[in-house]
PDB file of C-alpha atoms in Angstrom:
ATOM      1  CA  ARG A   1      -1.816  -2.759  43.509  1.00  0.00           C
ATOM      2  CA  THR A   2      -3.864  -2.198  46.584  1.00  0.00           C
ATOM      3  CA  SER A   3      -0.742  -1.791  48.850  1.00  0.00           C
ATOM      4  CA  THR A   4       0.932   0.773  46.361  1.00  0.00           C
ATOM      5  CA  ARG A   5      -2.630   2.698  46.186  1.00  0.00           C
ATOM      6  CA  ALA A   6      -2.920   2.609  50.090  1.00  0.00           C
ATOM      7  CA  LEU A   7       0.679   4.275  50.262  1.00  0.00           C
ATOM      8  CA  LEU A   8       0.061   7.086  47.763  1.00  0.00           C
ATOM      9  CA  ARG A   9      -3.245   7.868  49.548  1.00  0.00           C
ATOM     10  CA  ALA A  10      -1.568   7.929  52.924  1.00  0.00           C
ATOM     11  CA  TRP A  11       1.418  10.057  51.430  1.00  0.00           C
ATOM     12  CA  GLY A  12      -1.244  12.526  49.485  1.00  0.00           C
ATOM     13  CA  SER A  13      -0.548  14.295  46.304  1.00  0.00           C
ATOM     14  CA  PRO A  14       2.953  15.086  45.388  1.00  0.00           C
ATOM     15  CA  VAL A  15       1.624  18.393  43.726  1.00  0.00           C
ATOM     16  CA  ASP A  16      -0.415  21.410  44.672  1.00  0.00           C
ATOM     17  CA  ARG A  17      -2.358  20.946  41.539  1.00  0.00           C
ATOM     18  CA  LEU A  18      -3.201  17.752  39.246  1.00  0.00           C
ATOM     19  CA  TYR A  19      -4.574  18.145  35.718  1.00  0.00           C
ATOM     20  CA  VAL A  20      -5.470  14.686  34.164  1.00  0.00           C
ATOM     21  CA  ARG A  21      -7.074  14.101  30.453  1.00  0.00           C
ATOM     22  CA  ASP A  22     -10.308  12.320  31.298  1.00  0.00           C
ATOM     23  CA  ARG A  23     -12.957  11.549  33.637  1.00  0.00           C
ATOM     24  CA  GLU A  24     -11.747   7.895  34.523  1.00  0.00           C
ATOM     25  CA  SER A  25      -8.149   9.501  35.260  1.00  0.00           C
ATOM     26  CA  GLN A  26     -10.076  12.062  37.558  1.00  0.00           C
ATOM     27  CA  ALA A  27     -12.278   9.270  39.322  1.00  0.00           C
ATOM     28  CA  PHE A  28      -9.312   7.318  39.869  1.00  0.00           C
ATOM     29  CA  CYS A  29      -7.183  10.075  41.380  1.00  0.00           C
ATOM     30  CA  GLU A  30      -9.963  11.268  43.512  1.00  0.00           C
ATOM     31  CA  GLY A  31     -11.502   7.932  44.656  1.00  0.00           C
ATOM     32  CA  GLU A  32      -8.851   5.678  44.846  1.00  0.00           C
ATOM     33  CA  LEU A  33      -5.800   8.006  45.915  1.00  0.00           C
ATOM     34  CA  GLY A  34      -7.624  10.885  47.441  1.00  0.00           C
ATOM     35  CA  TRP A  35      -6.172  13.417  45.404  1.00  0.00           C
ATOM     36  CA  HIS A  36      -7.916  16.542  44.072  1.00  0.00           C
ATOM     37  CA  ALA A  37      -7.745  16.346  40.175  1.00  0.00           C
ATOM     38  CA  SER A  38      -9.211  18.698  37.532  1.00  0.00           C
ATOM     39  CA  ILE A  39      -9.669  17.835  33.806  1.00  0.00           C
ATOM     40  CA  ALA A  40      -7.124  19.744  31.544  1.00  0.00           C
ATOM     41  CA  GLY A  41      -7.648  19.779  27.634  1.00  0.00           C
ATOM     42  CA  ASP A  42      -4.955  18.872  25.421  1.00  0.00           C
ATOM     43  CA  LEU A  43      -2.757  21.413  23.207  1.00  0.00           C
ATOM     44  CA  VAL A  44      -4.419  20.500  20.133  1.00  0.00           C
ATOM     45  CA  SER A  45      -7.652  22.921  20.284  1.00  0.00           C
ATOM     46  CA  GLY A  46      -9.101  25.068  17.644  1.00  0.00           C
ATOM     47  CA  ASP A  47      -7.038  28.359  18.249  1.00  0.00           C
ATOM     48  CA  LEU A  48      -3.751  26.521  18.032  1.00  0.00           C
ATOM     49  CA  ILE A  49      -4.941  24.539  14.758  1.00  0.00           C
ATOM     50  CA  ASP A  50      -5.962  27.966  13.231  1.00  0.00           C
ATOM     51  CA  LYS A  51      -2.443  29.446  13.803  1.00  0.00           C
ATOM     52  CA  ILE A  52      -1.016  26.584  11.717  1.00  0.00           C
ATOM     53  CA  ILE A  53      -3.747  26.866   8.757  1.00  0.00           C
ATOM     54  CA  ASP A  54      -5.549  30.154   7.888  1.00  0.00           C
ATOM     55  CA  PRO A  55      -9.179  28.997   8.860  1.00  0.00           C
ATOM     56  CA  GLU A  56     -10.373  31.574   5.680  1.00  0.00           C
ATOM     57  CA  LEU A  57      -8.016  29.944   3.284  1.00  0.00           C
ATOM     58  CA  SER A  58     -10.477  27.995   0.976  1.00  0.00           C
ATOM     59  CA  PHE A  59     -10.030  24.364   0.010  1.00  0.00           C
ATOM     60  CA  GLU A  60     -11.912  21.682  -1.641  1.00  0.00           C
ATOM     61  CA  ARG A  61     -12.422  18.447   0.262  1.00  0.00           C
ATOM     62  CA  ASN A  62     -12.119  15.118  -1.512  1.00  0.00           C
ATOM     63  CA  GLU A  63     -15.268  13.355  -0.465  1.00  0.00           C
ATOM     64  CA  ASP A  64     -13.816   9.926  -1.948  1.00  0.00           C
ATOM     65  CA  SER A  65     -10.733  10.053   0.333  1.00  0.00           C
ATOM     66  CA  LEU A  66     -10.731   8.391   3.701  1.00  0.00           C
ATOM     67  CA  GLY A  67      -8.009   9.458   6.141  1.00  0.00           C
ATOM     68  CA  VAL A  68      -6.643   7.037   8.580  1.00  0.00           C
ATOM     69  CA  SER A  69      -4.582   7.412  11.809  1.00  0.00           C
ATOM     70  CA  LEU A  70      -3.776   4.314  13.485  1.00  0.00           C
ATOM     71  CA  ARG A  71      -1.552   2.980  16.200  1.00  0.00           C
ATOM     72  CA  ALA A  72       0.082  -0.629  16.535  1.00  0.00           C
ATOM     73  CA  TRP A  73      -1.902  -1.833  19.902  1.00  0.00           C
ATOM     74  CA  PRO A  74      -2.283  -5.133  21.485  1.00  0.00           C
ATOM     75  CA  GLY A  75      -5.227  -7.125  20.467  1.00  0.00           C
ATOM     76  CA  LEU A  76      -5.642  -5.072  17.438  1.00  0.00           C
ATOM     77  CA  GLY A  77      -5.141  -7.431  14.704  1.00  0.00           C
ATOM     78  CA  LEU A  78      -4.347  -6.298  10.888  1.00  0.00           C
ATOM     79  CA  GLU A  79      -7.137  -8.097   9.435  1.00  0.00           C
ATOM     80  CA  GLU A  80      -9.568  -6.782  11.829  1.00  0.00           C
ATOM     81  CA  VAL A  81      -8.580  -2.970  11.187  1.00  0.00           C
ATOM     82  CA  ALA A  82      -8.462  -3.628   7.229  1.00  0.00           C
ATOM     83  CA  ALA A  83     -12.134  -5.199   7.446  1.00  0.00           C
ATOM     84  CA  HIS A  84     -13.433  -2.246   9.174  1.00  0.00           C
ATOM     85  CA  LEU A  85     -11.630   0.223   6.872  1.00  0.00           C
ATOM     86  CA  THR A  86     -13.135  -1.645   4.021  1.00  0.00           C
ATOM     87  CA  ARG A  87     -16.672  -1.659   5.375  1.00  0.00           C
ATOM     88  CA  VAL A  88     -16.629   2.050   5.916  1.00  0.00           C
ATOM     89  CA  GLY A  89     -14.793   2.764   2.357  1.00  0.00           C
ATOM     90  CA  LEU A  90     -17.192   0.663   0.384  1.00  0.00           C
ATOM     91  CA  HIS A  91     -20.399   2.153   2.342  1.00  0.00           C
ATOM     92  CA  HIS A  92     -19.295   5.673   1.813  1.00  0.00           C
ATOM     93  CA  GLY A  93     -17.955   5.444  -1.742  1.00  0.00           C
ATOM     94  CA  ILE A  94     -14.294   5.746  -0.890  1.00  0.00           C
ATOM     95  CA  GLY A  95     -11.879   5.468  -3.681  1.00  0.00           C
ATOM     96  CA  ARG A  96      -8.827   6.055  -1.989  1.00  0.00           C
ATOM     97  CA  ALA A  97      -7.191   5.891   1.441  1.00  0.00           C
ATOM     98  CA  THR A  98      -4.228   8.126   3.118  1.00  0.00           C
ATOM     99  CA  PHE A  99      -2.847   6.809   6.630  1.00  0.00           C
ATOM    100  CA  PHE A 100      -1.259   9.671   8.765  1.00  0.00           C
ATOM    101  CA  VAL A 101       1.156   8.471  11.071  1.00  0.00           C
ATOM    102  CA  LEU A 102       1.872  11.123  13.984  1.00  0.00           C
ATOM    103  CA  GLU A 103       4.448   9.104  15.669  1.00  0.00           C
ATOM    104  CA  ALA A 104       7.245   8.388  13.330  1.00  0.00           C
ATOM    105  CA  ARG A 105      10.895   8.791  14.139  1.00  0.00           C
ATOM    106  CA  ASP A 106      12.880   9.405  11.147  1.00  0.00           C
ATOM    107  CA  GLY A 107       9.661   8.162   8.835  1.00  0.00           C
ATOM    108  CA  ARG A 108       9.808   4.776  10.715  1.00  0.00           C
ATOM    109  CA  GLY A 109       8.380   2.863  13.639  1.00  0.00           C
ATOM    110  CA  ALA A 110       5.856   0.369  15.072  1.00  0.00           C
ATOM    111  CA  ASP A 111       2.997   2.811  13.769  1.00  0.00           C
ATOM    112  CA  VAL A 112       4.320   3.091  10.337  1.00  0.00           C
ATOM    113  CA  GLN A 113       4.816  -0.556   9.863  1.00  0.00           C
ATOM    114  CA  PHE A 114       1.247  -1.436  11.363  1.00  0.00           C
ATOM    115  CA  SER A 115      -0.288   1.342   9.004  1.00  0.00           C
ATOM    116  CA  GLU A 116       1.608  -0.093   5.812  1.00  0.00           C
ATOM    117  CA  ALA A 117       0.667  -3.495   6.718  1.00  0.00           C
ATOM    118  CA  VAL A 118      -2.973  -2.717   6.837  1.00  0.00           C
ATOM    119  CA  ALA A 119      -2.795  -0.546   3.646  1.00  0.00           C
ATOM    120  CA  LYS A 120      -1.859  -3.658   1.519  1.00  0.00           C
ATOM    121  CA  LEU A 121      -4.920  -5.551   2.637  1.00  0.00           C
ATOM    122  CA  LEU A 122      -7.123  -2.750   1.428  1.00  0.00           C
ATOM    123  CA  PRO A 123      -9.269  -3.136  -1.940  1.00  0.00           C
ATOM    124  CA  PHE A 124      -8.579   0.454  -2.777  1.00  0.00           C
ATOM    125  CA  PRO A 125      -5.445   2.361  -3.191  1.00  0.00           C
ATOM    126  CA  ALA A 126      -3.656   3.757   0.113  1.00  0.00           C
ATOM    127  CA  ASP A 127      -0.844   6.042   1.047  1.00  0.00           C
ATOM    128  CA  VAL A 128       1.145   6.100   4.094  1.00  0.00           C
ATOM    129  CA  ILE A 129       2.521   9.635   5.398  1.00  0.00           C
ATOM    130  CA  PRO A 130       4.559   9.568   8.496  1.00  0.00           C
ATOM    131  CA  TYR A 131       4.468  12.872  10.379  1.00  0.00           C
ATOM    132  CA  ARG A 132       7.675  15.063  10.045  1.00  0.00           C
ATOM    133  CA  PRO A 133       8.341  17.907  12.299  1.00  0.00           C
ATOM    134  CA  LEU A 134       9.493  20.587   9.545  1.00  0.00           C
ATOM    135  CA  ALA A 135       6.269  19.757   7.258  1.00  0.00           C
ATOM    136  CA  LEU A 136       3.542  20.299  10.008  1.00  0.00           C
ATOM    137  CA  ASP A 137       1.499  22.675   8.032  1.00  0.00           C
ATOM    138  CA  GLU A 138       1.717  20.527   4.860  1.00  0.00           C
ATOM    139  CA  PHE A 139       0.571  17.468   7.103  1.00  0.00           C
ATOM    140  CA  VAL A 140      -2.196  19.043   8.557  1.00  0.00           C
ATOM    141  CA  SER A 141      -3.460  20.378   5.509  1.00  0.00           C
ATOM    142  CA  GLN A 142      -3.530  16.961   3.697  1.00  0.00           C
ATOM    143  CA  MET A 143      -5.685  15.791   6.850  1.00  0.00           C
ATOM    144  CA  ARG A 144      -8.077  18.545   6.194  1.00  0.00           C
ATOM    145  CA  LEU A 145      -8.814  17.587   2.816  1.00  0.00           C
ATOM    146  CA  CYS A 146     -10.078  13.983   3.799  1.00  0.00           C
ATOM    147  CA  GLY A 147     -13.700  13.391   3.257  1.00  0.00           C
ATOM    148  CA  ARG A 148     -14.042  10.952   5.998  1.00  0.00           C
ATOM    149  CA  ALA A 149     -11.855   9.695   8.639  1.00  0.00           C
ATOM    150  CA  VAL A 150     -11.041   6.611  10.943  1.00  0.00           C
ATOM    151  CA  SER A 151      -8.998   7.620  13.671  1.00  0.00           C
ATOM    152  CA  MET A 152      -7.426   5.795  17.072  1.00  0.00           C
ATOM    153  CA  LYS A 153      -4.986   8.735  17.558  1.00  0.00           C
ATOM    154  CA  LEU A 154      -6.128  11.471  20.057  1.00  0.00           C
ATOM    155  CA  HIS A 155      -4.665  14.370  18.131  1.00  0.00           C
ATOM    156  CA  ALA A 156      -5.618  13.170  14.730  1.00  0.00           C
ATOM    157  CA  SER A 157      -9.397  12.788  16.139  1.00  0.00           C
ATOM    158  CA  ALA A 158      -9.014  16.280  17.621  1.00  0.00           C
ATOM    159  CA  LEU A 159      -7.954  17.678  14.172  1.00  0.00           C
ATOM    160  CA  TRP A 160     -10.459  15.853  11.960  1.00  0.00           C
ATOM    161  CA  GLN A 161     -13.196  16.960  14.329  1.00  0.00           C
ATOM    162  CA  HIS A 162     -11.931  20.843  14.336  1.00  0.00           C
ATOM    163  CA  PHE A 163     -12.056  20.551  10.459  1.00  0.00           C
ATOM    164  CA  GLY A 164     -15.590  19.019  10.519  1.00  0.00           C
ATOM    165  CA  VAL A 165     -14.426  15.495   8.897  1.00  0.00           C
ATOM    166  CA  PRO A 166     -17.077  12.810   9.651  1.00  0.00           C
ATOM    167  CA  THR A 167     -14.839  10.255  12.002  1.00  0.00           C
ATOM    168  CA  HIS A 168     -15.264   6.691  13.060  1.00  0.00           C
ATOM    169  CA  PRO A 169     -12.937   6.535  16.123  1.00  0.00           C
ATOM    170  CA  ILE A 170     -11.388   3.247  17.674  1.00  0.00           C
ATOM    171  CA  PHE A 171     -11.062   3.713  21.324  1.00  0.00           C
ATOM    172  CA  TYR A 172      -7.915   2.006  22.867  1.00  0.00           C
ATOM    173  CA  ALA A 173      -7.500   4.122  25.914  1.00  0.00           C
ATOM    174  CA  PRO A 174      -9.405   6.621  28.204  1.00  0.00           C
ATOM    175  CA  LYS A 175      -8.289   9.476  26.543  1.00  0.00           C
ATOM    176  CA  SER A 176      -9.335   8.681  23.089  1.00  0.00           C
ATOM    177  CA  ALA A 177     -13.016   7.932  24.493  1.00  0.00           C
ATOM    178  CA  ALA A 178     -13.207  11.080  26.787  1.00  0.00           C
ATOM    179  CA  LEU A 179     -12.597  13.193  23.417  1.00  0.00           C
ATOM    180  CA  TYR A 180     -15.929  11.806  22.302  1.00  0.00           C
ATOM    181  CA  GLY A 181     -17.790  11.933  25.806  1.00  0.00           C
ATOM    182  CA  ARG A 182     -17.974   8.293  25.839  1.00  0.00           C
ATOM    183  CA  PRO A 183     -17.084   5.762  28.688  1.00  0.00           C
ATOM    184  CA  PHE A 184     -14.125   3.613  28.011  1.00  0.00           C
ATOM    185  CA  ARG A 185     -14.695  -0.198  27.843  1.00  0.00           C
ATOM    186  CA  GLY A 186     -11.513  -1.376  26.556  1.00  0.00           C
ATOM    187  CA  LEU A 187     -10.704  -1.570  22.862  1.00  0.00           C
ATOM    188  CA  GLU A 188     -13.402  -0.532  20.665  1.00  0.00           C
ATOM    189  CA  ILE A 189     -14.151  -0.108  17.078  1.00  0.00           C
ATOM    190  CA  MET A 190     -17.094   2.220  16.423  1.00  0.00           C
ATOM    191  CA  GLN A 191     -19.037   1.266  13.559  1.00  0.00           C
ATOM    192  CA  ASP A 192     -20.661   4.576  12.842  1.00  0.00           C
ATOM    193  CA  GLU A 193     -19.542   8.229  12.952  1.00  0.00           C
ATOM    194  CA  VAL A 194     -19.186   9.682  16.353  1.00  0.00           C
ATOM    195  CA  VAL A 195     -19.172  13.516  17.139  1.00  0.00           C
ATOM    196  CA  ALA A 196     -16.882  14.719  19.596  1.00  0.00           C
ATOM    197  CA  ASP A 197     -18.140  16.177  23.154  1.00  0.00           C
ATOM    198  CA  ASN A 198     -17.907  19.737  23.125  1.00  0.00           C
ATOM    199  CA  GLU A 199     -16.451  19.447  26.606  1.00  0.00           C
ATOM    200  CA  TRP A 200     -13.045  18.993  25.196  1.00  0.00           C
ATOM    201  CA  THR A 201     -12.981  22.528  23.956  1.00  0.00           C
ATOM    202  CA  GLU A 202     -14.170  24.172  27.083  1.00  0.00           C
ATOM    203  CA  SER A 203     -11.888  22.026  29.556  1.00  0.00           C
ATOM    204  CA  GLN A 204      -8.880  23.612  30.807  1.00  0.00           C
ATOM    205  CA  ARG A 205      -5.761  23.618  28.127  1.00  0.00           C
ATOM    206  CA  SER A 206      -2.471  22.761  29.528  1.00  0.00           C
ATOM    207  CA  ASP A 207      -0.517  25.735  28.390  1.00  0.00           C
ATOM    208  CA  ARG A 208      -3.230  28.043  29.785  1.00  0.00           C
ATOM    209  CA  VAL A 209      -3.165  25.993  33.233  1.00  0.00           C
ATOM    210  CA  ILE A 210       0.898  26.346  33.334  1.00  0.00           C
ATOM    211  CA  ARG A 211       0.474  30.088  32.365  1.00  0.00           C
ATOM    212  CA  ARG A 212      -2.109  30.774  35.118  1.00  0.00           C
ATOM    213  CA  TRP A 213       0.155  29.088  37.819  1.00  0.00           C
ATOM    214  CA  LEU A 214       3.393  30.657  36.724  1.00  0.00           C
ATOM    215  CA  ASP A 215       1.447  34.067  36.919  1.00  0.00           C
ATOM    216  CA  SER A 216       0.201  33.359  40.369  1.00  0.00           C
ATOM    217  CA  LEU A 217       3.845  32.538  41.350  1.00  0.00           C
ATOM    218  CA  GLU A 218       4.856  36.012  40.240  1.00  0.00           C
ATOM    219  CA  ARG A 219       2.033  37.552  42.166  1.00  0.00           C
ATOM    220  CA  GLY A 220       3.047  35.381  45.351  1.00  0.00           C
ATOM    221  CA  ASP A 221      -0.326  33.800  45.494  1.00  0.00           C
ATOM    222  CA  HIS A 222       0.919  30.238  45.746  1.00  0.00           C
ATOM    223  CA  SER A 223       4.240  28.318  46.688  1.00  0.00           C
ATOM    224  CA  VAL A 224       6.098  26.350  44.376  1.00  0.00           C
ATOM    225  CA  PRO A 225       4.741  22.741  44.283  1.00  0.00           C
ATOM    226  CA  ASN A 226       6.383  20.158  46.337  1.00  0.00           C
ATOM    227  CA  VAL A 227       7.347  17.451  44.014  1.00  0.00           C
ATOM    228  CA  ARG A 228       8.610  14.289  45.655  1.00  0.00           C
ATOM    229  CA  GLU A 229      11.137  12.077  43.872  1.00  0.00           C
TER     230      GLU A 229
END
């Protein structure tokens, strides 16, 4: 609301340093609120992924396998997604799909249910694999084997881009579009493959930002940020 934005602008930023995920958020903070903001990359980056899976380890990609990572989202219908996956699958000779659900508490949740419902509408076999924290390396290894992918989830897209898997993204938020260097225009299903923007690997990593800030505190260069409740 306009009144809320005016108050936030008048109060000023509650922190000394503010890092956001995408250009739209940066423009909002600086243009609407008058707060200086920088873009910070996500923790899912190449060097972190290579610590989970040895990049030198040989593997054989299943070119007829389609990796899918979805989330239940207002305005995104089961039939619409299933039709899109079917088009991609038939065009690229897909024989099987695997749904990777990144947010699944105890193997269940809205995203699991949505993925299972979409999987039942496909003309080819499909599996649904919920993420389990104790099986991170196996989960990521299976994602790497996919020959092609359709992804809504930011982290799934980052993983597939790192592995060189051709990906057809579905943009549902500014952060998902920002990974590919695209403006966010609302919920958008990309029919063709899109390659991630190189800037996502070059922007500030969250852990590095925090580490640099802590180092500056030890040197006495900056005071502790004043966080208002």
